C-alpha cells in the first residue's frame, strides 16, 4: 500500500476518534510493565482490577516478590491466566532484584530502544508487544505497539500481510510515520473494539471502507444493513 493511502487512513481514523491522543503522564516503569503484563489476553477492565488488587494488597513490589505464590495468584485471578502470570511476575521480580539490587526500571530512561528490548526480552513472558507499550507509554518513544486488534486491522486493510502480531510489528514500523505511531496505535485499538471487530466487523459503518482491501467487506456491509440474513451469511462466509 502506498504512503498516501496509509496517511489517508491515519487521518480519517484520527478524525473519527476525535483527534490525536494526548501525551502521557510520567509513569513508574515497573508499574507500567506489570500492568501491561497483566493485560495480556484480557480486557482493560479486568487487567486494571488485577493491577489495583496487587497495589492494594502489597505495600510495594518487594513485598509482592516475597509473598507466597497463591496470594499473588488470588489477587490477579480476575484477569485470567493467573497461574502463568503470577509465576512469571514473581520470577521477573526476583531476577530483577538479583540483577539490579533493587526493584526499579528507571535506569531504562537512559537506554536507546534496542537496548530496552535487549534488556527486557530476557524475562520470560515479556515480549515485543509488552516492551513496545512500555517504550510508547512510559518512555514516550516513537514506537508502534501491535496487539491482536492492530494486527487484525492492518491485515484487513492490506497495509501488511502477516501471520502474527510480532511479524506485523516488524513490518509496520517502517510504514507508519514516527510522529503518529502512538496515536495511530491508540486509534486502531478503539476502532477495533467498536467497528472493525474480530467477528462481524461493522463494514457498513466504516469511515475507511473505500481504502480497505478486506475481501469480505461487501458481505459484512450487507450483513450490517440487514440485506443478508444470518443463514445466508454463513453460506457466503464459507463460500
Ligand atoms: S471495511 Fe470492514 S474490515 Fe475494512 S477496516 Fe472497515 S470495518 Fe474493518
mmCIF file of C-alpha atoms and ligand atoms in Angstrom:
data_model
loop_
_atom_site.group_PDB
_atom_site.id
_atom_site.type_symbol
_atom_site.label_atom_id
_atom_site.label_comp_id
_atom_site.label_asym_id
_atom_site.label_seq_id
_atom_site.Cartn_x
_atom_site.Cartn_y
_atom_site.Cartn_z
ATOM 1 C CA UNK A 1 0.000 0.000 0.000
ATOM 2 C CA UNK A 2 1.383 3.407 -0.886
ATOM 3 C CA UNK A 3 2.248 6.095 1.639
ATOM 4 C CA UNK A 4 -0.559 8.484 0.662
ATOM 5 C CA UNK A 5 -3.172 5.814 1.234
ATOM 6 C CA UNK A 6 -1.742 4.958 4.645
ATOM 7 C CA UNK A 7 -1.690 8.661 5.513
ATOM 8 C CA UNK A 8 -5.354 8.986 4.492
ATOM 9 C CA UNK A 9 -6.287 6.029 6.739
ATOM 10 C CA UNK A 10 -4.381 7.610 9.638
ATOM 11 C CA UNK A 11 -6.097 10.975 9.102
ATOM 12 C CA UNK A 12 -9.603 9.548 8.846
ATOM 13 C CA UNK A 13 -9.210 7.424 11.964
ATOM 14 C CA UNK A 14 -7.810 10.416 13.809
ATOM 15 C CA UNK A 15 -10.861 12.444 12.835
ATOM 16 C CA UNK A 16 -13.184 9.543 13.694
ATOM 17 C CA UNK A 17 -11.577 9.197 17.150
ATOM 18 C CA UNK A 18 -11.791 12.898 17.849
ATOM 19 C CA UNK A 19 -8.150 13.881 17.308
ATOM 20 C CA UNK A 20 -4.667 12.834 18.256
ATOM 21 C CA UNK A 21 -4.128 11.135 21.616
ATOM 22 C CA UNK A 22 -2.510 13.410 24.179
ATOM 23 C CA UNK A 23 0.881 12.868 25.750
ATOM 24 C CA UNK A 24 1.198 10.534 28.703
ATOM 25 C CA UNK A 25 1.858 11.407 32.339
ATOM 26 C CA UNK A 26 5.235 10.214 33.555
ATOM 27 C CA UNK A 27 4.634 6.625 34.660
ATOM 28 C CA UNK A 28 6.585 4.381 37.003
ATOM 29 C CA UNK A 29 8.187 1.964 34.542
ATOM 30 C CA UNK A 30 7.975 -1.171 36.666
ATOM 31 C CA UNK A 31 4.295 -0.449 37.427
ATOM 32 C CA UNK A 32 3.674 0.008 33.711
ATOM 33 C CA UNK A 33 5.489 -3.196 32.776
ATOM 34 C CA UNK A 34 3.491 -5.241 35.303
ATOM 35 C CA UNK A 35 0.197 -3.586 34.290
ATOM 36 C CA UNK A 36 0.935 -4.375 30.629
ATOM 37 C CA UNK A 37 1.915 -7.923 31.510
ATOM 38 C CA UNK A 38 -1.433 -8.357 33.302
ATOM 39 C CA UNK A 39 -3.266 -7.020 30.244
ATOM 40 C CA UNK A 40 -2.092 -9.891 28.023
ATOM 41 C CA UNK A 41 -5.084 -11.867 26.673
ATOM 42 C CA UNK A 42 -7.693 -9.970 28.660
ATOM 43 C CA UNK A 43 -9.679 -6.729 28.725
ATOM 44 C CA UNK A 44 -8.524 -3.344 30.050
ATOM 45 C CA UNK A 45 -11.145 -3.546 32.774
ATOM 46 C CA UNK A 46 -10.048 -6.863 34.291
ATOM 47 C CA UNK A 47 -6.341 -6.117 33.988
ATOM 48 C CA UNK A 48 -6.897 -2.780 35.728
ATOM 49 C CA UNK A 49 -8.728 -4.539 38.591
ATOM 50 C CA UNK A 50 -5.896 -7.098 38.889
ATOM 51 C CA UNK A 51 -3.271 -4.353 38.965
ATOM 52 C CA UNK A 52 -5.198 -2.369 41.623
ATOM 53 C CA UNK A 53 -5.587 -5.562 43.677
ATOM 54 C CA UNK A 54 -1.824 -6.107 43.660
ATOM 55 C CA UNK A 55 -1.089 -2.487 44.581
ATOM 56 C CA UNK A 56 -3.642 -2.546 47.400
ATOM 57 C CA UNK A 57 -2.587 -5.927 48.758
ATOM 58 C CA UNK A 58 1.188 -5.435 48.773
ATOM 59 C CA UNK A 59 2.996 -2.425 50.203
ATOM 60 C CA UNK A 60 5.485 -2.472 47.328
ATOM 61 C CA UNK A 61 6.907 -4.862 44.704
ATOM 62 C CA UNK A 62 9.469 -6.194 47.203
ATOM 63 C CA UNK A 63 6.592 -7.418 49.380
ATOM 64 C CA UNK A 64 4.839 -8.952 46.378
ATOM 65 C CA UNK A 65 8.046 -10.694 45.313
ATOM 66 C CA UNK A 66 8.390 -12.357 48.728
ATOM 67 C CA UNK A 67 4.714 -13.329 49.055
ATOM 68 C CA UNK A 68 3.550 -16.936 48.653
ATOM 69 C CA UNK A 69 2.511 -17.606 45.076
ATOM 70 C CA UNK A 70 -1.160 -18.405 45.909
ATOM 71 C CA UNK A 71 -1.527 -14.889 47.370
ATOM 72 C CA UNK A 72 -0.345 -13.235 44.160
ATOM 73 C CA UNK A 73 -2.476 -15.612 42.133
ATOM 74 C CA UNK A 74 -5.651 -14.859 44.050
ATOM 75 C CA UNK A 75 -5.189 -11.084 43.599
ATOM 76 C CA UNK A 76 -4.894 -11.380 39.804
ATOM 77 C CA UNK A 77 -7.328 -14.231 39.180
ATOM 78 C CA UNK A 78 -9.844 -11.770 37.698
ATOM 79 C CA UNK A 79 -7.679 -11.148 34.624
ATOM 80 C CA UNK A 80 -7.223 -14.798 33.605
ATOM 81 C CA UNK A 81 -4.102 -16.954 33.121
ATOM 82 C CA UNK A 82 -3.385 -16.299 36.786
ATOM 83 C CA UNK A 83 -1.190 -19.405 37.199
ATOM 84 C CA UNK A 84 1.138 -18.351 34.408
ATOM 85 C CA UNK A 85 1.105 -14.610 35.065
ATOM 86 C CA UNK A 86 1.733 -14.946 38.807
ATOM 87 C CA UNK A 87 4.768 -17.200 38.291
ATOM 88 C CA UNK A 88 6.210 -15.005 35.545
ATOM 89 C CA UNK A 89 5.726 -11.776 37.503
ATOM 90 C CA UNK A 90 7.257 -13.213 40.680
ATOM 91 C CA UNK A 91 10.218 -14.720 38.805
ATOM 92 C CA UNK A 92 10.756 -11.486 36.915
ATOM 93 C CA UNK A 93 10.821 -9.505 40.169
ATOM 94 C CA UNK A 94 13.277 -11.967 41.716
ATOM 95 C CA UNK A 95 15.572 -11.812 38.675
ATOM 96 C CA UNK A 96 15.480 -8.014 38.656
ATOM 97 C CA UNK A 97 16.299 -7.854 42.331
ATOM 98 C CA UNK A 98 19.262 -10.173 41.781
ATOM 99 C CA UNK A 99 20.465 -8.211 38.779
ATOM 100 C CA UNK A 100 19.959 -4.580 39.877
ATOM 101 C CA UNK A 101 19.904 -4.974 43.671
ATOM 102 C CA UNK A 102 16.558 -3.111 43.720
ATOM 103 C CA UNK A 103 13.167 -3.230 42.048
ATOM 104 C CA UNK A 104 13.169 -0.322 39.652
ATOM 105 C CA UNK A 105 13.378 0.119 35.906
ATOM 106 C CA UNK A 106 14.017 3.849 35.933
ATOM 107 C CA UNK A 107 17.535 3.299 34.513
ATOM 108 C CA UNK A 108 15.874 2.322 31.208
ATOM 109 C CA UNK A 109 15.139 6.008 30.599
ATOM 110 C CA UNK A 110 18.774 6.426 29.566
ATOM 111 C CA UNK A 111 18.742 3.486 27.131
ATOM 112 C CA UNK A 112 18.012 3.597 23.413
ATOM 113 C CA UNK A 113 15.085 1.494 22.110
ATOM 114 C CA UNK A 114 17.194 -1.503 21.053
ATOM 115 C CA UNK A 115 18.865 -1.664 24.437
ATOM 116 C CA UNK A 116 15.477 -1.598 26.187
ATOM 117 C CA UNK A 117 14.305 -4.545 24.035
ATOM 118 C CA UNK A 118 17.531 -6.472 24.750
ATOM 119 C CA UNK A 119 17.236 -5.777 28.447
ATOM 120 C CA UNK A 120 13.601 -6.824 28.868
ATOM 121 C CA UNK A 121 13.346 -9.703 26.401
ATOM 122 C CA UNK A 122 15.409 -11.768 28.827
ATOM 123 C CA UNK A 123 12.392 -12.045 31.172
ATOM 124 C CA UNK A 124 10.032 -14.928 30.458
ATOM 125 C CA UNK A 125 6.567 -13.734 29.449
ATOM 126 C CA UNK A 126 7.772 -10.272 28.359
ATOM 127 C CA UNK A 127 7.582 -9.979 24.578
ATOM 128 C CA UNK A 128 7.925 -7.297 21.932
ATOM 129 C CA UNK A 129 4.351 -6.073 22.355
ATOM 130 C CA UNK A 130 4.716 -5.514 26.090
ATOM 131 C CA UNK A 131 8.069 -3.778 25.648
ATOM 132 C CA UNK A 132 6.819 -1.549 22.857
ATOM 133 C CA UNK A 133 3.919 -0.446 25.119
ATOM 134 C CA UNK A 134 6.474 0.463 27.776
ATOM 135 C CA UNK A 135 8.521 2.396 25.205
ATOM 136 C CA UNK A 136 5.463 4.224 23.854
ATOM 137 C CA UNK A 137 3.545 4.981 27.036
ATOM 138 C CA UNK A 138 6.330 5.037 29.631
ATOM 139 C CA UNK A 139 9.226 6.484 27.688
ATOM 140 C CA UNK A 140 7.351 8.479 25.044
ATOM 141 C CA UNK A 141 9.321 6.860 22.223
ATOM 142 C CA UNK A 142 8.040 6.706 18.640
ATOM 143 C CA UNK A 143 7.176 3.017 18.537
ATOM 144 C CA UNK A 144 4.089 1.312 17.194
ATOM 145 C CA UNK A 145 2.869 -1.428 19.578
ATOM 146 C CA UNK A 146 0.958 -4.215 17.851
ATOM 147 C CA UNK A 147 -1.715 -6.187 19.682
ATOM 148 C CA UNK A 148 -4.353 -8.502 18.182
ATOM 149 C CA UNK A 149 -6.613 -5.550 17.158
ATOM 150 C CA UNK A 150 -3.808 -3.730 15.369
ATOM 151 C CA UNK A 151 -2.597 -6.964 13.740
ATOM 152 C CA UNK A 152 -6.100 -7.854 12.503
ATOM 153 C CA UNK A 153 -6.975 -4.389 11.142
ATOM 154 C CA UNK A 154 -3.657 -3.768 9.365
ATOM 155 C CA UNK A 155 -4.032 -7.132 7.615
ATOM 156 C CA UNK A 156 -7.640 -6.476 6.632
ATOM 157 C CA UNK A 157 -6.700 -3.058 5.296
ATOM 158 C CA UNK A 158 -3.844 -4.563 3.308
ATOM 159 C CA UNK A 159 -1.173 -2.433 4.960
ATOM 160 C CA UNK A 160 0.655 -5.660 5.886
ATOM 161 C CA UNK A 161 0.272 -9.324 5.000
ATOM 162 C CA UNK A 162 1.461 -11.172 8.077
ATOM 163 C CA UNK A 163 0.647 -14.170 10.246
ATOM 164 C CA UNK A 164 1.443 -12.930 13.748
ATOM 165 C CA UNK A 165 1.456 -9.658 15.744
ATOM 166 C CA UNK A 166 5.256 -9.895 16.016
ATOM 167 C CA UNK A 167 5.566 -10.067 12.209
ATOM 168 C CA UNK A 168 3.150 -7.142 11.887
ATOM 169 C CA UNK A 169 5.257 -5.187 14.365
ATOM 170 C CA UNK A 170 8.417 -5.826 12.318
ATOM 171 C CA UNK A 171 6.710 -4.920 9.019
ATOM 172 C CA UNK A 172 4.674 -1.910 10.139
ATOM 173 C CA UNK A 173 7.332 0.109 11.912
ATOM 174 C CA UNK A 174 8.820 1.429 8.661
ATOM 175 C CA UNK A 175 5.387 2.195 7.173
ATOM 176 C CA UNK A 176 3.895 4.372 9.919
ATOM 177 C CA UNK A 177 5.322 7.894 10.270
ATOM 178 C CA UNK A 178 7.077 8.408 13.612
ATOM 179 C CA UNK A 179 5.003 11.381 14.754
ATOM 180 C CA UNK A 180 1.729 9.420 14.585
ATOM 181 C CA UNK A 181 2.858 5.977 15.718
ATOM 182 C CA UNK A 182 1.393 6.192 19.227
ATOM 183 C CA UNK A 183 -1.839 7.961 18.303
ATOM 184 C CA UNK A 184 -2.468 5.634 15.331
ATOM 185 C CA UNK A 185 -1.951 2.626 17.622
ATOM 186 C CA UNK A 186 -4.461 4.034 20.125
ATOM 187 C CA UNK A 187 -6.984 4.924 17.409
ATOM 188 C CA UNK A 188 -6.733 1.441 15.864
ATOM 189 C CA UNK A 189 -7.476 -0.186 19.195
ATOM 190 C CA UNK A 190 -10.582 1.984 19.719
ATOM 191 C CA UNK A 191 -11.626 1.288 16.125
ATOM 192 C CA UNK A 192 -11.051 -2.462 16.551
ATOM 193 C CA UNK A 193 -13.291 -2.551 19.605
ATOM 194 C CA UNK A 194 -16.101 -0.503 18.143
ATOM 195 C CA UNK A 195 -16.140 -1.059 14.344
ATOM 196 C CA UNK A 196 -13.549 -3.418 12.879
ATOM 197 C CA UNK A 197 -14.349 -6.157 15.409
ATOM 198 C CA UNK A 198 -12.778 -9.603 15.185
ATOM 199 C CA UNK A 199 -16.005 -11.415 14.334
ATOM 200 C CA UNK A 200 -18.507 -9.489 12.226
ATOM 201 C CA UNK A 201 -16.832 -6.148 11.517
ATOM 202 C CA UNK A 202 -19.272 -3.259 11.031
ATOM 203 C CA UNK A 203 -18.122 -2.535 7.480
ATOM 204 C CA UNK A 204 -21.367 -0.676 6.766
ATOM 205 C CA UNK A 205 -20.370 1.978 9.321
ATOM 206 C CA UNK A 206 -16.707 2.163 8.416
ATOM 207 C CA UNK A 207 -15.083 5.510 7.607
ATOM 208 C CA UNK A 208 -12.228 3.822 5.720
ATOM 209 C CA UNK A 209 -14.345 1.343 3.751
ATOM 210 C CA UNK A 210 -13.115 2.620 0.364
ATOM 211 C CA UNK A 211 -9.479 2.249 1.467
ATOM 212 C CA UNK A 212 -9.815 -1.295 2.803
ATOM 213 C CA UNK A 213 -8.713 -4.464 0.978
ATOM 214 C CA UNK A 214 -10.658 -6.941 3.145
ATOM 215 C CA UNK A 215 -12.146 -9.438 0.699
ATOM 216 C CA UNK A 216 -15.390 -9.904 2.675
ATOM 217 C CA UNK A 217 -16.113 -6.235 3.351
ATOM 218 C CA UNK A 218 -19.057 -6.122 0.928
ATOM 219 C CA UNK A 219 -20.720 -9.121 2.588
ATOM 220 C CA UNK A 220 -20.296 -7.589 6.013
ATOM 221 C CA UNK A 221 -21.662 -4.256 4.821
ATOM 222 C CA UNK A 222 -24.773 -6.013 3.529
ATOM 223 C CA UNK A 223 -24.972 -8.100 6.673
ATOM 224 C CA UNK A 224 -24.872 -4.914 8.795
ATOM 225 C CA UNK A 225 -27.634 -3.363 6.693
ATOM 226 C CA UNK A 226 -29.843 -6.424 7.179
ATOM 227 C CA UNK A 227 -29.879 -7.228 3.453
ATOM 228 C CA UNK A 228 -28.176 -10.546 4.130
ATOM 229 C CA UNK A 229 -29.851 -12.815 6.691
ATOM 230 C CA UNK A 230 -27.775 -14.707 9.204
ATOM 231 C CA UNK A 231 -28.133 -18.103 7.458
ATOM 232 C CA UNK A 232 -27.392 -16.619 4.024
ATOM 233 C CA UNK A 233 -24.362 -15.012 5.515
ATOM 234 C CA UNK A 234 -22.938 -18.240 6.867
ATOM 235 C CA UNK A 235 -23.176 -19.688 3.366
ATOM 236 C CA UNK A 236 -21.414 -16.651 1.923
ATOM 237 C CA UNK A 237 -18.757 -16.774 4.598
ATOM 238 C CA UNK A 238 -17.902 -20.385 3.755
ATOM 239 C CA UNK A 239 -18.037 -19.959 0.025
HETATM 240 S S1 LIG B 1 -14.182 -2.040 5.780
HETATM 241 FE FE1 LIG B 1 -14.635 -3.558 7.370
HETATM 242 S S2 LIG B 1 -12.804 -4.808 7.500
HETATM 243 FE FE2 LIG B 1 -12.243 -2.927 6.412
HETATM 244 S S3 LIG B 1 -11.462 -1.577 8.020
HETATM 245 FE FE3 LIG B 1 -13.621 -1.143 7.741
HETATM 246 S S4 LIG B 1 -14.662 -2.403 9.295
HETATM 247 FE FE4 LIG B 1 -12.591 -3.223 9.026
#
